[in-house]
mmCIF file of C-alpha atoms and ligand atoms in Angstrom:
data_model
loop_
_atom_site.group_PDB
_atom_site.id
_atom_site.type_symbol
_atom_site.label_atom_id
_atom_site.label_comp_id
_atom_site.label_asym_id
_atom_site.label_seq_id
_atom_site.Cartn_x
_atom_site.Cartn_y
_atom_site.Cartn_z
ATOM 1 C CA UNK A 1 125.205 83.160 121.357
ATOM 2 C CA UNK A 2 124.508 85.285 124.416
ATOM 3 C CA UNK A 3 122.686 88.449 123.472
ATOM 4 C CA UNK A 4 123.934 91.888 124.505
ATOM 5 C CA UNK A 5 121.573 94.783 125.162
ATOM 6 C CA UNK A 6 121.539 96.068 121.590
ATOM 7 C CA UNK A 7 120.881 92.605 120.250
ATOM 8 C CA UNK A 8 118.036 92.139 122.710
ATOM 9 C CA UNK A 9 116.571 95.468 121.635
ATOM 10 C CA UNK A 10 116.846 94.375 117.994
ATOM 11 C CA UNK A 11 114.947 91.183 118.771
ATOM 12 C CA UNK A 12 112.240 93.175 120.546
ATOM 13 C CA UNK A 13 111.970 95.582 117.597
ATOM 14 C CA UNK A 14 111.177 92.658 115.316
ATOM 15 C CA UNK A 15 109.068 90.513 117.620
ATOM 16 C CA UNK A 16 105.440 91.080 116.669
ATOM 17 C CA UNK A 17 102.599 89.343 118.463
ATOM 18 C CA UNK A 18 99.450 88.905 116.414
ATOM 19 C CA UNK A 19 96.212 89.636 118.263
ATOM 20 C CA UNK A 20 92.960 87.725 117.803
ATOM 21 C CA UNK A 21 90.048 90.010 116.872
ATOM 22 C CA UNK A 22 87.759 87.890 119.042
ATOM 23 C CA UNK A 23 89.695 88.759 122.201
ATOM 24 C CA UNK A 24 88.079 92.207 121.980
ATOM 25 C CA UNK A 25 84.518 90.875 121.860
ATOM 26 C CA UNK A 26 82.540 89.517 124.777
ATOM 27 C CA UNK A 27 83.156 85.911 125.728
ATOM 28 C CA UNK A 28 82.320 83.562 128.524
ATOM 29 C CA UNK A 29 81.601 79.972 129.342
ATOM 30 C CA UNK A 30 78.561 77.876 128.598
ATOM 31 C CA UNK A 31 77.163 79.205 131.858
ATOM 32 C CA UNK A 32 77.229 82.917 131.088
ATOM 33 C CA UNK A 33 78.679 85.518 128.744
ATOM 34 C CA UNK A 34 79.179 88.802 130.599
ATOM 35 C CA UNK A 35 79.133 91.989 128.575
ATOM 36 C CA UNK A 36 81.322 95.029 129.131
ATOM 37 C CA UNK A 37 80.407 98.602 128.282
ATOM 38 C CA UNK A 38 82.422 99.886 125.351
ATOM 39 C CA UNK A 39 82.904 96.466 123.732
ATOM 40 C CA UNK A 40 83.395 96.782 119.951
ATOM 41 C CA UNK A 41 80.333 96.193 117.822
ATOM 42 C CA UNK A 42 82.053 95.279 114.576
ATOM 43 C CA UNK A 43 85.478 94.377 113.142
ATOM 44 C CA UNK A 44 86.242 98.062 112.513
ATOM 45 C CA UNK A 45 85.957 98.830 116.225
ATOM 46 C CA UNK A 46 87.840 95.663 117.159
ATOM 47 C CA UNK A 47 90.762 96.858 115.027
ATOM 48 C CA UNK A 48 90.644 100.261 116.756
ATOM 49 C CA UNK A 49 91.190 98.386 120.027
ATOM 50 C CA UNK A 50 94.009 96.328 118.512
ATOM 51 C CA UNK A 51 95.704 99.617 117.578
ATOM 52 C CA UNK A 52 95.575 100.616 121.261
ATOM 53 C CA UNK A 53 97.383 97.447 122.325
ATOM 54 C CA UNK A 54 100.012 98.207 119.704
ATOM 55 C CA UNK A 55 100.306 101.831 120.824
ATOM 56 C CA UNK A 56 101.072 100.770 124.415
ATOM 57 C CA UNK A 57 103.344 97.799 123.664
ATOM 58 C CA UNK A 58 104.955 98.569 120.298
ATOM 59 C CA UNK A 59 104.645 94.873 119.509
ATOM 60 C CA UNK A 60 101.118 94.090 118.359
ATOM 61 C CA UNK A 61 100.567 95.576 114.922
ATOM 62 C CA UNK A 62 98.877 92.529 113.353
ATOM 63 C CA UNK A 63 95.312 91.328 113.812
ATOM 64 C CA UNK A 64 93.935 87.891 113.094
ATOM 65 C CA UNK A 65 90.338 87.641 111.825
ATOM 66 C CA UNK A 66 87.792 84.861 112.259
ATOM 67 C CA UNK A 67 85.376 84.259 109.389
ATOM 68 C CA UNK A 68 82.342 84.504 109.610
ATOM 69 C CA UNK A 69 82.598 86.371 112.959
ATOM 70 C CA UNK A 70 84.437 89.183 111.202
ATOM 71 C CA UNK A 71 82.549 89.197 107.915
ATOM 72 C CA UNK A 72 82.131 92.685 106.463
ATOM 73 C CA UNK A 73 80.648 93.836 103.158
ATOM 74 C CA UNK A 74 83.848 95.383 101.969
ATOM 75 C CA UNK A 75 87.148 93.851 103.073
ATOM 76 C CA UNK A 76 89.209 96.430 101.206
ATOM 77 C CA UNK A 77 87.586 99.081 103.393
ATOM 78 C CA UNK A 78 88.495 97.067 106.499
ATOM 79 C CA UNK A 79 92.064 96.729 105.245
ATOM 80 C CA UNK A 80 92.285 100.480 104.637
ATOM 81 C CA UNK A 81 90.833 101.184 108.081
ATOM 82 C CA UNK A 82 93.439 98.885 109.648
ATOM 83 C CA UNK A 83 96.284 100.455 107.698
ATOM 84 C CA UNK A 84 95.209 103.952 108.732
ATOM 85 C CA UNK A 85 95.577 102.776 112.323
ATOM 86 C CA UNK A 86 98.986 101.183 111.692
ATOM 87 C CA UNK A 87 97.562 97.661 111.830
ATOM 88 C CA UNK A 88 98.018 94.849 109.297
ATOM 89 C CA UNK A 89 95.492 92.069 108.800
ATOM 90 C CA UNK A 90 97.270 88.765 109.339
ATOM 91 C CA UNK A 91 95.899 85.256 109.666
ATOM 92 C CA UNK A 92 92.410 84.378 108.523
ATOM 93 C CA UNK A 93 90.791 81.742 110.758
ATOM 94 C CA UNK A 94 88.083 79.629 109.213
ATOM 95 C CA UNK A 95 85.045 78.749 111.254
ATOM 96 C CA UNK A 96 83.172 75.608 110.269
ATOM 97 C CA UNK A 97 81.857 74.745 113.694
ATOM 98 C CA UNK A 98 78.865 76.958 114.316
ATOM 99 C CA UNK A 99 76.310 75.892 111.756
ATOM 100 C CA UNK A 100 73.611 73.249 112.174
ATOM 101 C CA UNK A 101 74.958 71.441 109.124
ATOM 102 C CA UNK A 102 78.243 70.759 110.917
ATOM 103 C CA UNK A 103 76.698 68.695 113.695
ATOM 104 C CA UNK A 104 78.520 65.557 112.484
ATOM 105 C CA UNK A 105 81.606 67.422 111.360
ATOM 106 C CA UNK A 106 82.780 69.665 108.557
ATOM 107 C CA UNK A 107 85.753 68.539 106.434
ATOM 108 C CA UNK A 108 85.327 64.989 107.825
ATOM 109 C CA UNK A 109 81.526 64.841 107.680
ATOM 110 C CA UNK A 110 80.140 61.560 106.269
ATOM 111 C CA UNK A 111 77.874 63.542 103.926
ATOM 112 C CA UNK A 112 79.728 64.782 100.809
ATOM 113 C CA UNK A 113 77.347 67.773 100.501
ATOM 114 C CA UNK A 114 78.346 69.031 103.941
ATOM 115 C CA UNK A 115 82.017 68.475 103.147
ATOM 116 C CA UNK A 116 81.494 70.510 99.974
ATOM 117 C CA UNK A 117 79.941 73.318 102.020
ATOM 118 C CA UNK A 118 82.890 73.275 104.470
ATOM 119 C CA UNK A 119 85.450 73.289 101.651
ATOM 120 C CA UNK A 120 83.624 76.184 99.989
ATOM 121 C CA UNK A 121 83.717 78.110 103.278
ATOM 122 C CA UNK A 122 87.514 77.792 103.138
ATOM 123 C CA UNK A 123 87.634 78.868 99.499
ATOM 124 C CA UNK A 124 85.742 82.008 100.561
ATOM 125 C CA UNK A 125 88.357 82.585 103.264
ATOM 126 C CA UNK A 126 91.034 82.395 100.567
ATOM 127 C CA UNK A 127 89.182 85.118 98.639
ATOM 128 C CA UNK A 128 89.185 87.278 101.754
ATOM 129 C CA UNK A 129 92.915 86.590 102.124
ATOM 130 C CA UNK A 130 93.515 87.857 98.603
ATOM 131 C CA UNK A 131 91.642 91.069 99.338
ATOM 132 C CA UNK A 132 93.301 91.837 102.666
ATOM 133 C CA UNK A 133 96.765 90.538 101.717
ATOM 134 C CA UNK A 134 96.800 87.690 104.224
ATOM 135 C CA UNK A 135 99.097 84.708 103.646
ATOM 136 C CA UNK A 136 97.931 82.376 106.413
ATOM 137 C CA UNK A 137 94.756 80.307 106.554
ATOM 138 C CA UNK A 138 94.340 78.849 110.016
ATOM 139 C CA UNK A 139 92.118 75.799 110.280
ATOM 140 C CA UNK A 140 90.831 74.423 113.536
ATOM 141 C CA UNK A 141 88.090 71.827 113.241
ATOM 142 C CA UNK A 142 85.556 70.821 115.863
ATOM 143 C CA UNK A 143 85.221 67.499 114.016
ATOM 144 C CA UNK A 144 85.114 64.265 115.953
ATOM 145 C CA UNK A 145 82.694 61.747 117.434
ATOM 146 C CA UNK A 146 81.088 61.228 120.804
ATOM 147 C CA UNK A 147 80.678 57.459 120.815
ATOM 148 C CA UNK A 148 82.727 54.477 119.635
ATOM 149 C CA UNK A 149 81.201 53.210 116.409
ATOM 150 C CA UNK A 150 79.538 56.564 115.600
ATOM 151 C CA UNK A 151 81.690 56.856 112.465
ATOM 152 C CA UNK A 152 84.828 55.273 111.057
ATOM 153 C CA UNK A 153 87.924 56.987 112.458
ATOM 154 C CA UNK A 154 90.047 56.006 109.462
ATOM 155 C CA UNK A 155 87.426 56.979 106.860
ATOM 156 C CA UNK A 156 87.269 60.382 108.521
ATOM 157 C CA UNK A 157 91.075 60.747 108.184
ATOM 158 C CA UNK A 158 90.756 60.029 104.450
ATOM 159 C CA UNK A 159 87.946 62.579 104.074
ATOM 160 C CA UNK A 160 90.025 65.080 105.995
ATOM 161 C CA UNK A 161 92.927 64.558 103.632
ATOM 162 C CA UNK A 162 90.798 64.943 100.518
ATOM 163 C CA UNK A 163 89.107 68.084 101.800
ATOM 164 C CA UNK A 164 92.367 69.672 102.925
ATOM 165 C CA UNK A 165 94.004 68.813 99.620
ATOM 166 C CA UNK A 166 91.395 70.781 97.695
ATOM 167 C CA UNK A 167 91.862 73.769 100.010
ATOM 168 C CA UNK A 168 95.652 73.486 99.832
ATOM 169 C CA UNK A 169 95.620 73.378 96.046
ATOM 170 C CA UNK A 170 93.455 76.510 95.902
ATOM 171 C CA UNK A 171 96.026 78.559 97.832
ATOM 172 C CA UNK A 172 98.280 81.020 96.045
ATOM 173 C CA UNK A 173 101.947 80.059 96.022
ATOM 174 C CA UNK A 174 102.838 82.400 98.867
ATOM 175 C CA UNK A 175 99.993 81.269 101.119
ATOM 176 C CA UNK A 176 99.884 78.419 103.609
ATOM 177 C CA UNK A 177 97.478 76.352 105.655
ATOM 178 C CA UNK A 178 98.106 76.354 109.387
ATOM 179 C CA UNK A 179 96.464 73.246 110.831
ATOM 180 C CA UNK A 180 95.646 73.447 114.523
ATOM 181 C CA UNK A 181 95.231 70.394 116.725
ATOM 182 C CA UNK A 182 93.311 69.884 119.954
ATOM 183 C CA UNK A 183 92.815 66.628 121.808
ATOM 184 C CA UNK A 184 89.321 67.312 123.144
ATOM 185 C CA UNK A 185 86.271 69.539 122.931
ATOM 186 C CA UNK A 186 83.650 69.681 121.588
ATOM 187 C CA UNK A 187 83.878 65.967 120.662
ATOM 188 C CA UNK A 188 84.168 63.669 123.658
ATOM 189 C CA UNK A 189 85.249 60.294 122.213
ATOM 190 C CA UNK A 190 87.648 61.182 119.437
ATOM 191 C CA UNK A 191 88.793 64.345 117.707
ATOM 192 C CA UNK A 192 89.876 64.223 114.048
ATOM 193 C CA UNK A 193 92.982 66.379 114.542
ATOM 194 C CA UNK A 194 93.819 65.607 118.162
ATOM 195 C CA UNK A 195 97.581 66.032 118.286
ATOM 196 C CA UNK A 196 100.694 67.423 116.623
ATOM 197 C CA UNK A 197 101.455 64.048 115.039
ATOM 198 C CA UNK A 198 98.140 63.953 113.188
ATOM 199 C CA UNK A 199 98.449 67.574 112.152
ATOM 200 C CA UNK A 200 101.997 66.940 110.937
ATOM 201 C CA UNK A 201 101.078 63.819 108.968
ATOM 202 C CA UNK A 202 98.109 65.557 107.355
ATOM 203 C CA UNK A 203 100.204 68.648 106.510
ATOM 204 C CA UNK A 204 103.053 66.586 105.054
ATOM 205 C CA UNK A 205 100.620 64.735 102.793
ATOM 206 C CA UNK A 206 99.372 68.004 101.302
ATOM 207 C CA UNK A 207 102.525 69.507 99.873
ATOM 208 C CA UNK A 208 104.744 72.368 100.919
ATOM 209 C CA UNK A 209 102.079 74.911 101.832
ATOM 210 C CA UNK A 210 100.917 73.472 105.146
ATOM 211 C CA UNK A 211 102.306 73.685 108.657
ATOM 212 C CA UNK A 212 101.244 72.906 112.207
ATOM 213 C CA UNK A 213 99.732 75.356 114.727
ATOM 214 C CA UNK A 214 100.462 74.817 118.385
ATOM 215 C CA UNK A 215 97.834 76.220 120.746
ATOM 216 C CA UNK A 216 99.289 76.024 124.238
ATOM 217 C CA UNK A 217 95.872 75.154 125.743
ATOM 218 C CA UNK A 218 95.267 72.119 123.550
ATOM 219 C CA UNK A 219 97.247 69.413 125.346
ATOM 220 C CA UNK A 220 96.658 67.016 128.176
ATOM 221 C CA UNK A 221 97.834 68.372 131.533
ATOM 222 C CA UNK A 222 101.500 67.607 132.074
ATOM 223 C CA UNK A 223 102.368 67.450 128.358
ATOM 224 C CA UNK A 224 105.904 68.645 127.660
ATOM 225 C CA UNK A 225 104.955 71.317 125.125
ATOM 226 C CA UNK A 226 108.501 72.561 124.626
ATOM 227 C CA UNK A 227 109.429 69.110 123.339
ATOM 228 C CA UNK A 228 106.784 69.472 120.634
ATOM 229 C CA UNK A 229 108.182 72.909 119.802
ATOM 230 C CA UNK A 230 111.670 71.430 119.493
ATOM 231 C CA UNK A 231 110.454 68.589 117.293
ATOM 232 C CA UNK A 232 108.354 70.743 114.956
ATOM 233 C CA UNK A 233 110.978 73.480 114.563
ATOM 234 C CA UNK A 234 113.551 70.784 113.843
ATOM 235 C CA UNK A 235 111.366 69.609 110.967
ATOM 236 C CA UNK A 236 110.606 73.155 109.826
ATOM 237 C CA UNK A 237 106.929 72.399 110.380
ATOM 238 C CA UNK A 238 105.963 74.799 113.144
ATOM 239 C CA UNK A 239 103.900 77.484 111.435
ATOM 240 C CA UNK A 240 102.281 79.290 114.304
ATOM 241 C CA UNK A 241 101.473 79.540 117.973
ATOM 242 C CA UNK A 242 98.213 80.308 119.676
ATOM 243 C CA UNK A 243 99.467 81.530 123.055
ATOM 244 C CA UNK A 244 97.233 81.532 126.100
ATOM 245 C CA UNK A 245 97.371 79.918 129.506
ATOM 246 C CA UNK A 246 95.292 77.417 131.347
ATOM 247 C CA UNK A 247 94.798 75.943 134.768
ATOM 248 C CA UNK A 248 92.461 73.112 133.745
ATOM 249 C CA UNK A 249 91.352 72.777 130.129
ATOM 250 C CA UNK A 250 91.415 75.196 127.183
ATOM 251 C CA UNK A 251 90.959 78.152 129.531
ATOM 252 C CA UNK A 252 92.215 80.804 127.062
ATOM 253 C CA UNK A 253 93.548 82.951 129.910
ATOM 254 C CA UNK A 254 96.204 85.658 129.648
ATOM 255 C CA UNK A 255 99.490 84.196 128.351
ATOM 256 C CA UNK A 256 101.964 83.660 131.165
ATOM 257 C CA UNK A 257 99.296 84.006 133.854
ATOM 258 C CA UNK A 258 99.012 80.353 134.812
ATOM 259 C CA UNK A 259 102.518 79.055 134.212
ATOM 260 C CA UNK A 260 105.158 81.641 133.290
ATOM 261 C CA UNK A 261 107.885 79.001 133.544
ATOM 262 C CA UNK A 262 106.218 76.940 130.836
ATOM 263 C CA UNK A 263 106.057 80.017 128.612
ATOM 264 C CA UNK A 264 109.772 80.562 129.255
ATOM 265 C CA UNK A 265 110.592 76.949 128.367
ATOM 266 C CA UNK A 266 108.580 77.143 125.145
ATOM 267 C CA UNK A 267 110.178 80.415 124.058
ATOM 268 C CA UNK A 268 113.580 79.044 124.953
ATOM 269 C CA UNK A 269 113.135 76.285 122.346
ATOM 270 C CA UNK A 270 112.158 78.943 119.825
ATOM 271 C CA UNK A 271 115.302 80.925 120.582
ATOM 272 C CA UNK A 272 117.625 77.922 120.441
ATOM 273 C CA UNK A 273 116.053 76.748 117.168
ATOM 274 C CA UNK A 274 116.689 80.189 115.643
ATOM 275 C CA UNK A 275 112.960 80.334 114.970
ATOM 276 C CA UNK A 276 112.661 84.029 115.819
ATOM 277 C CA UNK A 277 114.131 84.913 112.451
ATOM 278 C CA UNK A 278 111.816 86.201 109.730
ATOM 279 C CA UNK A 279 112.894 83.393 107.344
ATOM 280 C CA UNK A 280 111.484 80.732 109.694
ATOM 281 C CA UNK A 281 108.121 82.482 109.395
ATOM 282 C CA UNK A 282 106.748 81.333 112.736
ATOM 283 C CA UNK A 283 103.669 83.330 113.606
ATOM 284 C CA UNK A 284 103.325 84.270 117.276
ATOM 285 C CA UNK A 285 99.655 84.744 117.918
ATOM 286 C CA UNK A 286 97.513 85.030 121.003
ATOM 287 C CA UNK A 287 94.270 83.067 121.180
ATOM 288 C CA UNK A 288 92.569 84.326 124.287
ATOM 289 C CA UNK A 289 89.247 85.354 125.716
ATOM 290 C CA UNK A 290 88.744 87.939 128.435
ATOM 291 C CA UNK A 291 85.612 86.764 130.178
ATOM 292 C CA UNK A 292 85.924 88.971 133.239
ATOM 293 C CA UNK A 293 88.733 91.497 132.858
ATOM 294 C CA UNK A 294 88.796 94.478 130.479
ATOM 295 C CA UNK A 295 89.900 93.242 127.106
ATOM 296 C CA UNK A 296 92.448 95.834 125.968
ATOM 297 C CA UNK A 297 94.447 95.723 129.242
ATOM 298 C CA UNK A 298 94.136 91.925 129.126
ATOM 299 C CA UNK A 299 95.807 91.882 125.739
ATOM 300 C CA UNK A 300 98.432 94.462 126.776
ATOM 301 C CA UNK A 301 99.374 92.329 129.788
ATOM 302 C CA UNK A 302 99.613 89.216 127.614
ATOM 303 C CA UNK A 303 102.042 90.921 125.255
ATOM 304 C CA UNK A 304 104.143 92.166 128.177
ATOM 305 C CA UNK A 305 104.221 88.683 129.724
ATOM 306 C CA UNK A 306 105.449 87.134 126.474
ATOM 307 C CA UNK A 307 108.111 89.829 126.080
ATOM 308 C CA UNK A 308 109.306 89.366 129.669
ATOM 309 C CA UNK A 309 109.813 85.635 129.186
ATOM 310 C CA UNK A 310 111.376 86.095 125.764
ATOM 311 C CA UNK A 311 114.029 88.457 127.124
ATOM 312 C CA UNK A 312 114.833 85.937 129.877
ATOM 313 C CA UNK A 313 115.472 83.354 127.166
ATOM 314 C CA UNK A 314 117.904 85.714 125.458
ATOM 315 C CA UNK A 315 119.780 86.287 128.716
ATOM 316 C CA UNK A 316 120.829 82.668 129.136
ATOM 317 C CA UNK A 317 124.612 82.449 129.464
ATOM 318 C CA UNK A 318 125.073 80.199 126.435
ATOM 319 C CA UNK A 319 128.804 79.526 126.869
ATOM 320 C CA UNK A 320 128.371 78.344 130.448
ATOM 321 C CA UNK A 321 125.349 76.285 129.446
ATOM 322 C CA UNK A 322 127.114 74.523 126.589
ATOM 323 C CA UNK A 323 130.170 73.880 128.767
ATOM 324 C CA UNK A 324 128.060 72.389 131.549
ATOM 325 C CA UNK A 325 126.090 70.278 129.082
ATOM 326 C CA UNK A 326 129.264 68.928 127.463
ATOM 327 C CA UNK A 327 130.710 68.055 130.846
ATOM 328 C CA UNK A 328 127.516 66.373 131.952
ATOM 329 C CA UNK A 329 127.292 68.896 134.780
ATOM 330 C CA UNK A 330 123.558 68.629 135.244
ATOM 331 C CA UNK A 331 123.107 70.976 138.145
ATOM 332 C CA UNK A 332 125.202 73.778 136.688
ATOM 333 C CA UNK A 333 123.368 73.497 133.376
ATOM 334 C CA UNK A 334 120.047 73.681 135.132
ATOM 335 C CA UNK A 335 121.240 76.589 137.275
ATOM 336 C CA UNK A 336 122.395 78.589 134.250
ATOM 337 C CA UNK A 337 118.928 78.286 132.781
ATOM 338 C CA UNK A 338 117.213 79.084 136.064
ATOM 339 C CA UNK A 339 119.431 82.140 136.611
ATOM 340 C CA UNK A 340 118.081 83.577 133.389
ATOM 341 C CA UNK A 341 114.539 82.664 134.371
ATOM 342 C CA UNK A 342 114.991 84.352 137.752
ATOM 343 C CA UNK A 343 116.136 87.622 136.178
ATOM 344 C CA UNK A 344 113.686 90.495 136.423
ATOM 345 C CA UNK A 345 113.544 91.648 132.806
ATOM 346 C CA UNK A 346 111.047 94.427 133.392
ATOM 347 C CA UNK A 347 113.673 97.215 133.830
ATOM 348 C CA UNK A 348 115.289 96.249 130.509
ATOM 349 C CA UNK A 349 111.928 96.228 128.764
ATOM 350 C CA UNK A 350 111.155 99.644 130.227
ATOM 351 C CA UNK A 351 114.463 100.926 128.878
ATOM 352 C CA UNK A 352 113.620 99.470 125.443
ATOM 353 C CA UNK A 353 110.251 101.214 125.500
ATOM 354 C CA UNK A 354 111.852 104.517 126.548
ATOM 355 C CA UNK A 355 114.377 104.288 123.747
ATOM 356 C CA UNK A 356 111.655 103.554 121.175
ATOM 357 C CA UNK A 357 109.159 106.212 122.298
ATOM 358 C CA UNK A 358 106.681 103.598 123.567
ATOM 359 C CA UNK A 359 104.797 104.508 126.772
ATOM 360 C CA UNK A 360 106.931 103.447 129.734
ATOM 361 C CA UNK A 361 104.191 101.877 131.837
ATOM 362 C CA UNK A 362 101.796 100.382 129.314
ATOM 363 C CA UNK A 363 98.975 99.333 131.645
ATOM 364 C CA UNK A 364 98.999 102.489 133.774
ATOM 365 C CA UNK A 365 99.444 104.792 130.779
ATOM 366 C CA UNK A 366 96.596 103.115 128.922
ATOM 367 C CA UNK A 367 94.324 103.399 131.986
ATOM 368 C CA UNK A 368 95.213 107.096 132.297
ATOM 369 C CA UNK A 369 94.489 107.741 128.625
ATOM 370 C CA UNK A 370 90.717 107.606 129.153
ATOM 371 C CA UNK A 371 90.262 105.464 126.008
ATOM 372 C CA UNK A 372 87.933 103.004 127.719
ATOM 373 C CA UNK A 373 85.681 105.780 129.107
ATOM 374 C CA UNK A 374 85.521 107.305 125.658
ATOM 375 C CA UNK A 375 84.684 103.933 124.076
ATOM 376 C CA UNK A 376 81.871 103.480 126.626
ATOM 377 C CA UNK A 377 80.430 106.840 125.584
ATOM 378 C CA UNK A 378 80.899 106.367 121.845
ATOM 379 C CA UNK A 379 79.809 102.750 121.542
ATOM 380 C CA UNK A 380 76.198 103.067 122.586
ATOM 381 C CA UNK A 381 73.522 100.968 120.939
ATOM 382 C CA UNK A 382 74.093 98.284 118.341
ATOM 383 C CA UNK A 383 75.082 94.709 119.028
ATOM 384 C CA UNK A 384 78.290 94.082 120.943
ATOM 385 C CA UNK A 385 80.626 91.612 119.265
ATOM 386 C CA UNK A 386 81.028 88.291 120.965
ATOM 387 C CA UNK A 387 82.535 84.840 120.575
ATOM 388 C CA UNK A 388 80.097 83.225 118.224
ATOM 389 C CA UNK A 389 78.276 86.392 117.168
HETATM 390 C C1 PSV T 401 89.689 76.224 119.365
HETATM 391 O O1 PSV T 401 89.619 75.937 120.726
HETATM 392 C C2 PSV T 401 90.525 77.477 119.141
HETATM 393 O O2 PSV T 401 91.739 77.382 119.828
HETATM 394 C C3 PSV T 401 90.747 77.753 117.669
HETATM 395 O O3 PSV T 401 91.971 78.410 117.464
HETATM 396 C C4 PSV T 401 89.614 78.666 117.363
HETATM 397 O O4 PSV T 401 89.790 79.399 116.207
HETATM 398 C C5 PSV T 401 89.596 79.517 118.595
HETATM 399 O O5 PSV T 401 89.853 78.605 119.659
HETATM 400 C C6 PSV T 401 88.322 80.233 118.833
HETATM 401 O O6 PSV T 401 88.368 80.893 120.091
HETATM 402 MN MN1 MN T 402 93.549 78.272 119.053
#
């Protein structure tokens, strides 16, 4: 179907992008973490910043937490704080990669005591989920080896399965595991969940409460990511996205900054698979770090970039496309798609914002609001939040 304006506005009304709490903390590379004045010092302040992104985009009312980065004494207080700001707590990300014990892995570690510790960390995440009302447990593991022979690849797959099974079976019926893959980093020889195939096979072996997460920065250069989207949506196994963009590795840059056409192609598969609908339950999350730029505008721009590409996908002239495809008219088919991609969707998005009472020029209006200056004044002292702190 080709969407008319009202239908496009309906899609935009329902398209929520979940923001990572860690995007609001300081981050950097292994060479340097730069700090910014006004950076949040705790999860409460991070959620205040999330609420700003939502205020200026109308599309970012959910925040994803990372445990233990976002540990607080009282999660019901954090939930209440979020709700007062119009924000919902969404996915809980487990973190079993920053403890000395996990040097040789977490859920795949050769030592059963360390595996126990890593499983328990996930069971704690499930407790947090119960308190905050979250349904999604996102698992990304840094597990792998650096040298051939360091450990048995197949034994590690078995350990992974056993560990995940225990976590899966501890979930409530309406919860799910989202298993994220990445083909490199920090392990250099092999990674235990390197690709969508491994994630899929592991999820399928668990039962019906596990799906795959696709982080756009976790593939070899040149990988056709939209093909993976098509395959996983076809199987009903795509649970979530971590959107970001990259020039070289897992750069975690602003979505749509490096390759807007790739973002368009990915979203196009989502649209054609009907995976925007609430029943498909695909979670559209950002997983980004703002090493240099201000974090709130960085997140606002990411949301706008995703919306711009999404609207282009909805503007594809479906009848002409199907006709050209049926007739084997390659160039017309390609042109129909490229016409939509070449459309400037910003005026339509501005109109949508006007009609919904959302600030017309999100980045400029946020800058003019003085929020960042105020945060700089208010957030003096204390320890700024950061990736890994
Ligand atoms: C790993 O590179 C990853 O993509 C996982 O999603 C982590 O949770 C996140 O980055 C941490 O920034
Ligand atoms: Mn990720």
